[in-house]
């Protein structure tokens, strides 16, 4: 009888230890999502800020400046539920304006334009990487949260279900070439 109780206690302890480890792993994944989201927000803000600075610099033609400024402003001011659409529209505006290398060369020839073009190229290159890191963390957390043991024992607590950030983040060809040059 005593050995049976000891084995039951050891089994319950092992199960409790495993569930605690799983809850800790899930908590670390949620912390990773928060950090990746902060990094993504920083990169999106940087891209919009650089685009807005370039739009107001007078280097671009007036129509391109207006389109780029409005898209960047909308991306910076968008509320969370509309952010993906606003960021996608900024990506589309960047592709429309910097789709050809001629426009990038015009920017580079202006005073201070080389630094602006380099900074914009770096910003548009970092956004897809930051989004990929965020979405990978979300995918890992979702996979763990789908397990029965996590659902049955409510190991996720009150944490919201992680959502991926889906947007059009394809960089303009001319700027992507500039980033590697």
Short mmCIF file of C-alpha atoms in Angstrom, two decimals:
data_model
loop_
_atom_site.label_atom_id
_atom_site.label_comp_id
_atom_site.label_asym_id
_atom_site.label_seq_id
_atom_site.Cartn_x
_atom_site.Cartn_y
_atom_site.Cartn_z
CA UNK A 1 0.00 0.00 0.00
CA UNK A 2 2.76 2.42 0.93
CA UNK A 3 4.76 1.70 -2.22
CA UNK A 4 1.65 2.27 -4.33
CA UNK A 5 1.12 5.68 -2.71
CA UNK A 6 4.77 6.54 -3.29
CA UNK A 7 4.50 5.58 -6.98
CA UNK A 8 1.32 7.63 -7.33
CA UNK A 9 3.03 10.60 -5.66
CA UNK A 10 6.07 10.23 -7.95
CA UNK A 11 3.83 9.99 -11.03
CA UNK A 12 1.83 13.07 -9.99
CA UNK A 13 5.06 14.94 -9.29
CA UNK A 14 6.43 13.99 -12.73
CA UNK A 15 3.20 15.04 -14.44
CA UNK A 16 3.21 18.32 -12.51
CA UNK A 17 6.84 18.92 -13.41
CA UNK A 18 6.12 18.25 -17.10
CA UNK A 19 3.10 20.57 -17.09
CA UNK A 20 5.12 23.27 -15.34
CA UNK A 21 7.89 22.93 -17.91
CA UNK A 22 5.34 23.16 -20.74
CA UNK A 23 3.73 26.26 -19.20
CA UNK A 24 7.18 27.84 -18.87
CA UNK A 25 7.96 27.05 -22.47
CA UNK A 26 4.68 28.60 -23.57
CA UNK A 27 5.40 31.68 -21.45
CA UNK A 28 8.84 32.03 -23.08
CA UNK A 29 7.22 31.76 -26.51
CA UNK A 30 4.77 34.52 -25.60
CA UNK A 31 7.66 36.68 -24.40
CA UNK A 32 9.45 35.98 -27.69
CA UNK A 33 6.34 37.05 -29.60
CA UNK A 34 6.20 40.30 -27.61
CA UNK A 35 9.88 41.02 -28.31
CA UNK A 36 9.51 40.16 -32.00
CA UNK A 37 6.41 42.36 -32.25
CA UNK A 38 8.30 45.27 -30.67
CA UNK A 39 11.13 44.79 -33.16
CA UNK A 40 8.64 44.61 -36.04
CA UNK A 41 6.90 47.78 -34.85
CA UNK A 42 10.27 49.55 -34.64
CA UNK A 43 11.21 48.50 -38.18
CA UNK A 44 7.82 49.51 -39.57
CA UNK A 45 8.07 52.88 -37.83
CA UNK A 46 11.61 53.37 -39.13
CA UNK A 47 10.54 52.57 -42.69
CA UNK A 48 7.59 54.97 -42.50
CA UNK A 49 9.74 57.70 -40.95
CA UNK A 50 12.44 57.41 -43.59
CA UNK A 51 9.81 57.40 -46.35
CA UNK A 52 8.16 60.46 -44.85
CA UNK A 53 11.48 62.30 -44.58
CA UNK A 54 12.27 61.45 -48.18
CA UNK A 55 8.83 62.60 -49.31
CA UNK A 56 9.27 66.01 -47.64
CA UNK A 57 12.88 66.49 -48.73
CA UNK A 58 11.98 67.90 -52.15
CA UNK A 59 14.06 65.29 -53.96
CA UNK A 60 11.12 63.48 -55.50
CA UNK A 61 8.68 64.93 -58.00
CA UNK A 62 5.54 66.44 -56.40
CA UNK A 63 3.18 63.59 -57.31
CA UNK A 64 5.55 60.93 -55.95
CA UNK A 65 6.14 63.02 -52.83
CA UNK A 66 2.42 63.29 -52.12
CA UNK A 67 1.77 59.58 -52.68
CA UNK A 68 4.73 58.55 -50.52
CA UNK A 69 3.96 61.05 -47.75
CA UNK A 70 0.29 60.06 -47.53
CA UNK A 71 1.09 56.34 -47.47
CA UNK A 72 3.81 56.81 -44.83
CA UNK A 73 1.60 59.06 -42.74
CA UNK A 74 -1.28 56.59 -42.93
CA UNK A 75 1.06 53.76 -41.90
CA UNK A 76 2.32 55.72 -38.88
CA UNK A 77 -1.15 56.78 -37.76
CA UNK A 78 -3.03 53.54 -38.44
CA UNK A 79 -4.86 51.88 -35.58
CA UNK A 80 -3.92 48.31 -34.77
CA UNK A 81 -6.81 46.67 -36.66
CA UNK A 82 -5.96 48.61 -39.85
CA UNK A 83 -2.18 48.53 -39.53
CA UNK A 84 -1.54 45.59 -41.86
CA UNK A 85 -3.48 47.28 -44.68
CA UNK A 86 -1.76 50.64 -44.16
CA UNK A 87 1.69 49.04 -44.13
CA UNK A 88 0.86 47.08 -47.28
CA UNK A 89 -0.21 50.31 -48.98
CA UNK A 90 3.12 51.89 -48.01
CA UNK A 91 4.91 48.91 -49.57
CA UNK A 92 2.88 49.36 -52.75
CA UNK A 93 3.64 53.09 -52.84
CA UNK A 94 7.36 52.40 -52.40
CA UNK A 95 7.26 49.86 -55.24
CA UNK A 96 5.38 52.30 -57.48
CA UNK A 97 7.85 55.13 -56.84
CA UNK A 98 11.09 53.16 -56.67
CA UNK A 99 10.21 50.46 -59.19
CA UNK A 100 12.94 51.61 -61.54
CA UNK A 101 16.55 52.40 -60.80
CA UNK A 102 16.19 55.85 -62.43
CA UNK A 103 14.24 57.18 -59.47
CA UNK A 104 16.81 55.84 -57.01
CA UNK A 105 19.59 57.48 -59.05
CA UNK A 106 17.72 60.82 -58.96
CA UNK A 107 17.50 60.55 -55.18
CA UNK A 108 21.18 59.60 -54.88
CA UNK A 109 22.29 62.60 -56.95
CA UNK A 110 20.52 65.08 -54.67
CA UNK A 111 22.43 66.52 -51.70
CA UNK A 112 22.14 64.01 -48.87
CA UNK A 113 20.29 61.66 -51.18
CA UNK A 114 22.84 58.87 -51.05
CA UNK A 115 22.39 58.51 -47.29
CA UNK A 116 18.60 58.72 -47.66
CA UNK A 117 18.56 56.03 -50.35
CA UNK A 118 20.83 53.79 -48.28
CA UNK A 119 18.71 54.27 -45.16
CA UNK A 120 15.47 53.57 -47.03
CA UNK A 121 16.98 50.48 -48.65
CA UNK A 122 18.06 49.19 -45.24
CA UNK A 123 14.61 49.91 -43.79
CA UNK A 124 12.72 48.08 -46.54
CA UNK A 125 15.13 45.14 -46.25
CA UNK A 126 14.66 44.79 -42.47
CA UNK A 127 10.85 44.83 -42.43
CA UNK A 128 10.43 41.37 -44.06
CA UNK A 129 13.03 39.88 -41.71
CA UNK A 130 11.35 41.32 -38.62
CA UNK A 131 7.95 40.13 -39.85
CA UNK A 132 9.33 36.66 -40.52
CA UNK A 133 10.80 36.42 -36.98
CA UNK A 134 7.47 37.54 -35.50
CA UNK A 135 5.41 35.12 -37.57
CA UNK A 136 7.79 32.24 -36.78
CA UNK A 137 7.33 32.88 -33.05
CA UNK A 138 3.55 33.04 -33.54
CA UNK A 139 3.60 29.77 -35.47
CA UNK A 140 5.57 28.02 -32.69
CA UNK A 141 3.24 29.31 -29.97
CA UNK A 142 0.16 28.30 -31.95
CA UNK A 143 1.55 24.80 -32.46
CA UNK A 144 2.14 24.40 -28.73
CA UNK A 145 -1.25 25.88 -27.82
CA UNK A 146 -3.00 23.34 -30.08
CA UNK A 147 -1.80 20.44 -27.91
CA UNK A 148 -4.51 18.86 -25.78
CA UNK A 149 -2.53 19.10 -22.57
CA UNK A 150 -2.24 22.88 -23.00
CA UNK A 151 -5.96 23.27 -23.62
CA UNK A 152 -7.13 20.81 -20.93
CA UNK A 153 -4.95 22.26 -18.18
CA UNK A 154 -5.31 25.84 -19.46
CA UNK A 155 -1.56 26.34 -19.48
CA UNK A 156 -1.83 29.46 -21.65
CA UNK A 157 -3.64 31.25 -18.86
CA UNK A 158 -5.33 34.43 -20.04
CA UNK A 159 -2.81 35.20 -22.78
CA UNK A 160 -4.52 36.17 -26.04
CA UNK A 161 -4.20 33.78 -28.95
CA UNK A 162 -1.17 34.93 -30.97
CA UNK A 163 -1.92 36.47 -34.35
CA UNK A 164 0.48 36.66 -37.27
CA UNK A 165 1.18 40.00 -38.95
CA UNK A 166 0.25 39.57 -42.60
CA UNK A 167 1.20 42.34 -44.98
CA UNK A 168 2.69 42.97 -48.38
CA UNK A 169 6.35 43.56 -47.56
CA UNK A 170 8.00 42.96 -50.92
CA UNK A 171 10.66 45.65 -51.35
CA UNK A 172 11.00 47.68 -54.54
CA UNK A 173 13.43 46.04 -56.94
CA UNK A 174 15.59 49.14 -57.27
CA UNK A 175 15.89 49.56 -53.50
CA UNK A 176 16.50 45.86 -52.93
CA UNK A 177 19.37 46.05 -55.41
CA UNK A 178 20.64 49.14 -53.58
CA UNK A 179 20.60 47.33 -50.23
CA UNK A 180 22.98 44.66 -51.48
CA UNK A 181 25.25 47.09 -53.31
#
